[in-house]
Short mmCIF file of C-alpha atoms in Angstrom, two decimals:
data_model
loop_
_atom_site.label_atom_id
_atom_site.label_comp_id
_atom_site.label_asym_id
_atom_site.label_seq_id
_atom_site.Cartn_x
_atom_site.Cartn_y
_atom_site.Cartn_z
CA MET A 1 140.91 124.48 76.09
CA GLU A 2 142.41 126.08 79.14
CA ILE A 3 138.90 126.47 80.66
CA ILE A 4 138.11 122.82 79.94
CA LYS A 5 141.37 121.80 81.61
CA ASN A 6 140.63 124.01 84.61
CA PHE A 7 137.21 122.44 85.11
CA GLY A 8 138.70 118.99 84.72
CA LEU A 9 136.51 118.00 81.80
CA ASN A 10 137.52 114.60 80.52
CA PRO A 11 135.59 112.85 77.68
CA VAL A 12 136.21 109.39 79.14
CA LEU A 13 135.11 110.46 82.62
CA LEU A 14 132.10 112.23 81.12
CA ALA A 15 131.14 109.06 79.21
CA ALA A 16 131.64 106.98 82.37
CA GLN A 17 129.32 109.30 84.32
CA VAL A 18 126.72 109.18 81.54
CA ILE A 19 126.82 105.37 81.35
CA ASN A 20 126.70 105.18 85.16
CA PHE A 21 123.61 107.35 85.32
CA LEU A 22 121.91 105.39 82.53
CA ILE A 23 122.47 102.18 84.53
CA VAL A 24 121.06 103.84 87.66
CA PHE A 25 118.12 105.12 85.63
CA TYR A 26 117.39 101.64 84.26
CA VAL A 27 117.62 100.02 87.70
CA LEU A 28 115.35 102.63 89.27
CA LYS A 29 112.82 102.45 86.45
CA ARG A 30 112.78 98.65 86.31
CA PHE A 31 113.04 97.73 89.98
CA LEU A 32 111.69 100.73 91.89
CA TYR A 33 109.15 102.83 90.00
CA LYS A 34 107.46 99.91 88.24
CA PRO A 35 106.61 97.84 91.35
CA ILE A 36 105.88 100.87 93.53
CA LEU A 37 103.59 102.51 90.97
CA SER A 38 101.83 99.19 90.28
CA MET A 39 101.30 98.73 94.00
CA LEU A 40 100.04 102.29 94.41
CA LYS A 41 97.64 101.85 91.49
CA ALA A 42 96.43 98.51 92.87
CA ARG A 43 95.94 100.05 96.30
CA ASP A 44 94.18 103.05 94.81
CA LYS A 45 91.89 100.69 92.90
CA THR A 46 91.19 98.69 96.07
CA ILE A 47 90.37 101.87 97.99
CA LYS A 48 88.12 103.13 95.18
CA ASP A 49 86.38 99.74 94.98
CA GLY A 50 85.93 99.73 98.76
CA LEU A 51 84.50 103.23 98.72
CA ARG A 52 82.20 102.34 95.83
CA GLN A 53 81.01 99.21 97.63
CA ALA A 54 80.49 101.17 100.85
CA GLU A 55 78.47 103.75 98.92
CA GLU A 56 76.43 100.98 97.29
CA ALA A 57 75.85 99.37 100.70
CA ARG A 58 74.83 102.72 102.13
CA LEU A 59 72.35 103.28 99.29
CA LEU A 60 71.03 99.73 99.70
CA LEU A 61 70.64 100.29 103.44
CA GLU A 62 68.82 103.55 102.81
CA LYS A 63 66.58 101.86 100.24
CA THR A 64 65.90 98.97 102.60
CA ALA A 65 65.12 101.32 105.48
CA GLN A 66 62.81 103.31 103.20
CA ARG A 67 61.12 100.09 102.08
CA GLU A 68 60.83 98.99 105.71
CA ARG A 69 59.22 102.30 106.62
CA GLU A 70 56.83 102.02 103.68
CA THR A 71 55.96 98.40 104.54
CA LEU A 72 55.41 99.31 108.16
CA LYS A 73 53.23 102.23 107.18
CA LYS A 74 51.29 100.07 104.74
CA ALA A 75 50.85 97.36 107.39
CA GLN A 76 49.67 99.96 109.91
CA ASN A 77 47.19 101.33 107.39
CA GLU A 78 45.96 97.84 106.55
CA ALA A 79 45.68 96.96 110.24
CA ARG A 80 43.79 100.16 110.90
CA ALA A 81 41.48 99.51 107.95
CA LEU A 82 40.97 95.94 109.11
CA LEU A 83 40.24 97.13 112.62
CA ASP A 84 37.78 99.70 111.33
CA GLU A 85 36.11 97.08 109.14
CA THR A 86 35.95 94.66 112.08
CA ARG A 87 34.45 97.31 114.34
CA LYS A 88 31.92 98.12 111.67
CA GLN A 89 31.07 94.45 111.23
CA ARG A 90 30.85 94.04 115.00
CA ASP A 91 28.43 96.96 115.27
CA GLU A 92 26.37 95.58 112.42
CA LEU A 93 26.37 92.14 114.01
CA ILE A 94 25.32 93.60 117.34
CA VAL A 95 22.49 95.50 115.66
CA LEU A 96 21.47 92.39 113.75
CA ALA A 97 21.63 90.25 116.87
CA GLU A 98 19.59 92.76 118.79
CA GLN A 99 17.03 92.86 116.01
CA GLU A 100 17.00 89.07 115.81
CA ALA A 101 16.68 88.78 119.56
CA LYS A 102 13.88 91.30 119.56
CA LYS A 103 12.08 89.39 116.81
CA GLN A 104 12.66 86.14 118.58
CA ALA A 105 11.36 87.58 121.84
CA GLU A 106 8.33 88.94 120.12
CA ARG A 107 7.76 85.62 118.42
CA ILE A 108 8.16 83.75 121.72
CA LEU A 109 5.84 86.24 123.37
CA SER A 110 3.31 85.91 120.58
CA ASP A 111 3.52 82.09 120.70
CA ALA A 112 3.12 82.17 124.45
CA ARG A 113 0.12 84.45 124.15
CA SER A 114 -1.54 82.32 121.50
CA GLN A 115 -0.75 79.21 123.54
CA ILE A 116 -2.19 80.82 126.65
CA SER A 117 -5.33 81.89 124.81
CA GLN A 118 -5.68 78.43 123.25
CA GLU A 119 -5.16 76.74 126.60
CA THR A 120 -7.59 79.21 128.14
CA ARG A 121 -10.13 78.31 125.48
CA GLU A 122 -9.54 74.64 125.97
CA ALA A 123 -9.84 75.06 129.71
CA GLU A 124 -12.96 77.04 129.24
CA LYS A 125 -14.29 74.28 126.93
CA ARG A 126 -13.37 71.62 129.40
CA LEU A 127 -14.86 73.67 132.21
CA SER A 128 -17.95 74.27 130.16
CA ALA A 129 -18.24 70.59 129.38
CA HIS A 130 -17.74 69.76 133.01
CA ILE A 131 -20.28 72.32 134.08
CA SER A 132 -22.67 70.89 131.46
CA ASP A 133 -22.12 67.45 132.82
CA LEU A 134 -22.67 68.72 136.33
CA ALA A 135 -25.73 70.63 135.24
CA ILE A 136 -27.15 67.56 133.50
CA GLN A 137 -26.44 65.43 136.51
CA LEU A 138 -27.98 68.04 138.74
CA LEU A 139 -30.91 68.34 136.38
CA ASN A 140 -31.32 64.58 136.20
CA GLN A 141 -31.31 64.35 139.91
CA SER A 142 -33.68 67.29 140.42
CA VAL A 143 -36.02 66.75 137.45
CA GLY A 144 -36.16 62.92 137.59
CA ASP A 145 -38.37 62.91 140.59
CA LEU A 146 -40.80 65.57 139.27
CA VAL A 147 -41.54 64.61 135.65
CA GLY A 148 -41.91 61.46 133.63
CA LYS A 149 -39.30 59.79 131.48
CA GLU A 150 -40.31 61.41 128.20
CA GLN A 151 -40.62 64.86 129.59
CA GLN A 152 -37.39 64.32 131.31
CA GLU A 153 -35.81 63.54 127.92
CA VAL A 154 -37.24 66.68 126.34
CA VAL A 155 -36.13 68.88 129.21
CA MET A 156 -32.76 67.31 129.05
CA GLN A 157 -32.56 67.87 125.30
CA GLN A 158 -33.52 71.51 125.65
CA ALA A 159 -31.15 72.05 128.48
CA LEU A 160 -28.33 70.43 126.47
CA LYS A 161 -29.07 72.67 123.51
CA LYS A 162 -29.03 75.76 125.73
CA ILE A 163 -25.82 74.65 127.37
CA LYS A 164 -24.27 73.92 123.97
CA ARG A 165 -25.31 77.26 122.68
CA LYS A 166 -23.86 78.98 125.66
CA ALA A 167 -20.77 76.92 125.47
CA ASP A 168 -20.29 77.87 121.82
CA MET B 1 141.49 125.03 98.83
CA THR B 2 138.99 123.13 96.70
CA GLU B 3 139.92 122.89 93.04
CA PHE B 4 137.43 123.11 90.17
CA ALA B 5 138.72 119.84 88.75
CA PRO B 6 138.31 116.61 90.68
CA GLU B 7 141.46 114.96 91.96
CA ILE B 8 142.61 111.80 90.19
CA LEU B 9 143.22 108.92 92.59
CA LEU B 10 144.36 106.36 90.03
CA ARG B 11 143.99 105.49 86.37
CA LEU B 12 142.28 102.42 84.89
CA GLY B 13 143.50 102.55 81.31
CA PRO B 14 142.03 105.66 79.74
CA LEU B 15 139.62 106.17 82.66
CA PRO B 16 140.85 108.49 85.40
CA VAL B 17 139.37 107.33 88.71
CA THR B 18 138.67 110.63 90.45
CA ASN B 19 137.40 111.16 93.98
CA THR B 20 134.10 112.34 92.49
CA LEU B 21 133.81 109.09 90.51
CA VAL B 22 134.32 107.15 93.74
CA ASN B 23 131.56 109.24 95.27
CA THR B 24 129.36 108.44 92.26
CA ILE B 25 129.95 104.74 92.91
CA PHE B 26 129.05 105.32 96.56
CA VAL B 27 125.80 107.04 95.46
CA ASP B 28 125.10 104.08 93.14
CA GLY B 29 125.68 101.74 96.06
CA VAL B 30 123.21 103.64 98.25
CA ILE B 31 120.57 103.61 95.50
CA PHE B 32 121.08 99.95 94.61
CA ALA B 33 121.00 98.96 98.30
CA GLY B 34 117.74 100.84 98.75
CA VAL B 35 116.22 99.25 95.65
CA TRP B 36 117.43 95.80 96.68
CA TYR B 37 116.04 96.21 100.20
CA LEU B 38 112.70 97.37 98.84
CA GLN B 39 112.57 94.51 96.34
CA LYS B 40 113.11 92.03 99.17
CA HIS B 41 110.66 93.61 101.59
CA ILE B 42 107.93 94.97 99.35
CA GLN B 43 104.49 94.07 100.70
CA THR B 44 100.88 95.19 100.52
CA ILE B 45 100.97 96.67 104.01
CA PRO B 46 104.13 98.80 103.81
CA GLY B 47 106.87 99.09 106.39
CA VAL B 48 108.48 102.39 107.37
CA PHE B 49 110.99 102.48 104.49
CA GLN B 50 108.46 101.38 101.88
CA ASN B 51 106.02 103.93 103.24
CA ILE B 52 108.54 106.75 102.84
CA VAL B 53 109.40 105.62 99.29
CA GLU B 54 105.70 105.38 98.43
CA ILE B 55 104.95 108.85 99.78
CA VAL B 56 107.88 110.39 97.88
CA THR B 57 107.03 108.49 94.67
CA GLU B 58 103.35 109.38 94.85
CA THR B 59 104.08 113.05 95.59
CA PHE B 60 106.50 113.32 92.68
CA TYR B 61 104.17 111.42 90.37
CA ASP B 62 101.30 113.79 91.23
CA LEU B 63 103.62 116.77 90.72
CA THR B 64 104.65 115.44 87.30
CA GLU B 65 101.02 114.76 86.43
CA SER B 66 100.03 118.33 87.30
CA VAL B 67 102.59 119.62 84.79
CA ALA B 68 102.87 116.93 82.12
CA GLY B 69 99.32 115.58 82.05
CA LYS B 70 99.06 112.60 79.71
CA ASN B 71 102.86 112.41 79.26
CA THR B 72 103.43 111.74 82.96
CA ALA B 73 104.29 108.04 82.57
CA LYS B 74 107.13 108.91 80.14
CA ILE B 75 108.54 111.89 82.04
CA PHE B 76 108.21 110.67 85.62
CA PRO B 77 111.14 108.15 85.60
CA TYR B 78 113.56 110.85 84.40
CA PHE B 79 112.26 113.42 86.89
CA MET B 80 112.47 111.06 89.84
CA SER B 81 115.81 109.55 88.84
CA PHE B 82 117.50 112.92 88.39
CA PHE B 83 116.12 114.08 91.72
CA LEU B 84 117.14 110.99 93.70
CA PHE B 85 120.59 110.70 92.16
CA ILE B 86 121.49 114.38 92.52
CA LEU B 87 120.00 114.63 96.03
CA ILE B 88 122.00 111.67 97.34
CA ALA B 89 125.12 112.96 95.57
CA ASN B 90 124.66 116.45 97.07
CA TRP B 91 123.98 115.22 100.58
CA SER B 92 126.72 112.62 100.53
CA GLY B 93 129.24 115.49 100.34
CA LEU B 94 128.07 116.61 103.79
CA ILE B 95 128.91 113.33 105.51
CA PRO B 96 131.78 113.95 107.95
CA GLY B 97 135.04 112.65 106.48
CA PHE B 98 134.12 113.50 102.90
CA SER B 99 136.57 116.04 101.50
CA SER B 100 138.66 115.79 104.67
CA VAL B 101 140.01 112.24 104.70
CA GLY B 102 142.65 111.58 102.08
CA PHE B 103 146.33 111.74 101.44
CA PHE B 104 148.81 114.55 100.95
CA VAL B 105 150.64 115.14 97.72
CA GLY B 106 153.42 117.53 96.81
CA SER B 107 155.87 119.13 99.13
CA GLY B 108 156.53 122.48 100.65
CA SER B 109 154.04 125.17 99.63
CA GLU B 110 152.65 122.84 96.93
CA ARG B 111 151.69 120.22 99.52
CA HIS B 112 147.94 119.73 99.68
CA LEU B 113 145.30 117.20 100.71
CA VAL B 114 143.72 114.96 98.11
CA PRO B 115 140.47 113.63 99.63
CA PHE B 116 139.36 110.11 98.82
CA LEU B 117 135.81 111.31 98.37
CA ARG B 118 134.36 114.51 97.03
CA SER B 119 130.75 115.38 96.26
CA ALA B 120 130.01 113.95 92.80
CA THR B 121 127.97 116.98 91.76
CA SER B 122 130.97 119.25 92.34
CA ASP B 123 132.45 117.61 89.24
CA LEU B 124 131.47 119.24 85.94
CA ASN B 125 131.86 115.87 84.19
CA LEU B 126 128.86 114.54 86.11
CA THR B 127 126.67 117.65 85.90
CA LEU B 128 127.41 118.05 82.19
CA GLY B 129 126.74 114.36 81.65
CA LEU B 130 123.40 114.65 83.43
CA SER B 131 122.51 117.75 81.41
CA LEU B 132 123.35 115.97 78.16
CA ILE B 133 121.21 112.99 79.18
CA SER B 134 118.41 115.42 80.02
CA LEU B 135 118.78 117.11 76.62
CA VAL B 136 118.93 113.89 74.59
CA ALA B 137 116.07 112.30 76.51
CA THR B 138 113.95 115.45 76.11
CA HIS B 139 114.40 115.49 72.34
CA ALA B 140 114.01 111.70 71.99
CA LEU B 141 110.74 111.81 73.94
CA SER B 142 109.59 114.79 71.89
CA ILE B 143 110.19 112.96 68.57
CA ASN B 144 108.61 109.83 69.99
CA THR B 145 105.51 111.70 71.15
CA ILE B 146 104.76 114.37 68.54
CA GLY B 147 106.55 112.88 65.53
CA LEU B 148 109.62 113.97 63.58
CA LYS B 149 107.78 116.42 61.29
CA GLU B 150 106.15 118.31 64.15
CA TYR B 151 109.43 118.23 66.06
CA LEU B 152 111.40 119.74 63.18
CA SER B 153 108.74 122.38 62.56
CA ARG B 154 109.70 123.87 65.91
CA TYR B 155 113.18 124.72 64.58
CA PHE B 156 112.86 124.97 60.81
CA SER B 157 110.36 126.93 58.77
CA LEU B 158 110.05 128.64 55.39
CA ASN B 159 108.79 131.72 57.19
CA PRO B 160 111.90 133.86 57.96
CA ILE B 161 110.55 135.00 61.33
CA ASN B 162 109.79 131.44 62.40
CA LEU B 163 113.18 130.37 61.08
CA PHE B 164 114.82 133.00 63.26
CA VAL B 165 112.76 131.87 66.21
CA GLY B 166 113.83 128.30 65.46
CA LEU B 167 117.46 129.41 65.48
CA LEU B 168 116.93 131.01 68.88
CA GLU B 169 115.32 127.75 70.04
CA ILE B 170 118.45 125.82 68.96
CA ILE B 171 120.65 128.28 70.85
CA SER B 172 118.35 127.99 73.88
CA GLU B 173 118.77 124.21 73.81
CA ILE B 174 122.55 124.67 74.05
CA THR B 175 122.19 127.21 76.84
CA LYS B 176 119.88 124.83 78.68
CA VAL B 177 122.71 122.31 78.90
CA ILE B 178 125.17 124.94 80.04
CA SER B 179 122.81 126.49 82.60
CA LEU B 180 121.71 123.11 84.02
CA SER B 181 125.24 121.77 84.37
CA PHE B 182 126.91 124.94 85.66
CA ARG B 183 124.10 125.84 88.08
CA LEU B 184 124.36 122.49 89.84
CA PHE B 185 128.14 122.34 89.64
CA GLY B 186 128.55 125.93 90.83
CA ASN B 187 126.17 125.70 93.77
CA ILE B 188 127.58 122.46 95.13
CA LEU B 189 131.20 123.47 94.60
CA ALA B 190 130.52 126.85 96.24
CA GLY B 191 128.95 125.05 99.17
CA GLU B 192 132.00 122.86 99.55
CA VAL B 193 134.28 125.89 99.42
CA VAL B 194 132.17 127.69 102.04
CA LEU B 195 132.21 124.66 104.34
CA ALA B 196 135.96 124.17 103.90
CA THR B 197 136.60 127.84 104.62
CA ILE B 198 134.33 127.95 107.67
CA ALA B 199 135.79 124.69 109.02
CA SER B 200 139.30 126.06 108.60
CA LEU B 201 138.32 129.17 110.62
CA PHE B 202 136.63 127.33 113.46
CA ALA B 203 136.15 123.59 113.34
CA PHE B 204 133.52 123.10 116.08
CA LEU B 205 129.83 124.14 116.12
CA PHE B 206 130.36 127.14 113.85
CA PRO B 207 130.04 125.14 110.58
CA ILE B 208 126.73 123.51 111.67
CA PRO B 209 124.42 126.33 110.41
CA PHE B 210 126.29 126.30 107.12
CA MET B 211 125.94 122.54 106.89
CA LEU B 212 122.18 122.88 107.48
CA LEU B 213 122.15 125.53 104.77
CA GLU B 214 123.95 123.12 102.45
CA VAL B 215 121.33 120.46 103.21
CA ILE B 216 118.68 122.87 101.91
CA VAL B 217 120.87 123.89 98.96
CA GLY B 218 121.38 120.24 98.06
CA LEU B 219 117.63 119.59 98.15
CA VAL B 220 116.75 122.73 96.23
CA GLN B 221 119.40 122.19 93.54
CA SER B 222 118.34 118.59 92.93
CA LEU B 223 114.72 119.71 92.75
CA ILE B 224 115.57 122.54 90.34
CA PHE B 225 117.49 120.24 88.00
CA ALA B 226 114.73 117.62 88.01
CA MET B 227 111.90 120.17 87.72
CA LEU B 228 113.54 122.00 84.84
CA THR B 229 114.12 118.74 83.01
CA MET B 230 110.46 117.84 83.56
CA VAL B 231 109.27 121.22 82.29
CA PHE B 232 111.55 121.11 79.23
CA MET B 233 110.31 117.60 78.45
CA SER B 234 106.70 118.65 78.92
CA ILE B 235 107.09 121.65 76.61
CA LEU B 236 108.85 119.71 73.88
CA MET B 237 106.33 116.86 74.06
CA THR B 238 103.50 119.28 73.35
CA PRO B 239 102.81 119.96 69.64
CA HIS B 240 104.36 123.24 68.46
CA HIS B 241 100.98 124.91 67.85
CA GLY B 242 99.76 123.87 71.27
CA GLY B 243 102.62 125.69 72.96
CA HIS B 244 100.41 128.19 74.72
CA GLU B 245 98.37 125.40 76.25
CA ALA B 246 101.56 123.82 77.58
CA GLU B 247 102.65 127.15 79.03
CA GLU B 248 99.27 127.51 80.71
CA VAL B 249 99.63 124.01 82.16
CA ILE B 250 103.08 124.87 83.47
CA ALA B 251 101.82 128.16 84.87
CA LYS B 252 99.15 126.23 86.78
#
């Protein structure tokens, strides 16, 4: 009891201190820890959400860039293939055109030749006919004075036959 | 010379209003003012004060979580409250004017100064009260968490060895209260005595290193009280057979 008295222990004061601390504890728990911890949790959640969204955006960006690269590569390949195909077609067309032109030239040449030969023949025929006419006229003029009318006819007929034969 | 017992300033019925009780009310005022200010100014983007409170709260919550694990939400308010209350009480005793402004009583050689304010934690009534709250809260949380049967199995058993161990546990619970209360009381009272002695030898500059030392002592003592309470709570909230796991957690 002497020790208790020396230390100033007093049940009423002890109870007052206990009640006082319990009030402080309640106030701190209700009005300090609760709002602060809620705010910290909310902020932590916001930060985590932000980081998650940033990570998602980064992955999406990476995926998009990858897709862009693939699309570009595919387009390049397609363009190259198209270019190759076009070149091939061009070469084929050139070859075909050359062949066609060659054929056409040959045909034109052949036509021209046949036309020339035909015209030559016709000219020859006309020339032959003309010569025949001239020959007959010449013969008429030269033979008419020497032989009679009948003989003249026979000579003429023979000469015509010879001329015709030659002309043919 | 500083007495063990706090000085009574006046009496309100059966309640003796001591200088330590006045200091307790001052500590309450500081805490309530801080809480009120924070309540009024709390915002998503924190100011300086809110930032400091958030840092301290988060640090202590993480510390509790590292020891108590899933029981953190139950233990944290006690841990933080003990720490804040004791820290402010310890440091308030270092404010100039505390323990030195008062009135004289007695006459002749019996004449001595009765200060209006004295560090609340240099009063055994407060430290014992806090220890008792710590003890009761620890056991209440233990029953609430692990159940009455599991709780009682820690102290009572049909096995004589376990029964003896249980008896030692009961004694250790009593010693916990004594050690918690007297450690805090003794350290703070000793600090006050040291400061009073040094100040009486040389009043200027010389006491400053000792005051800085008392700042550290005040911080350390409040942390020890709060940490021990947290550890005791954590141990008692772990089922008896999972004691080793709890010890491992604490060791970590």
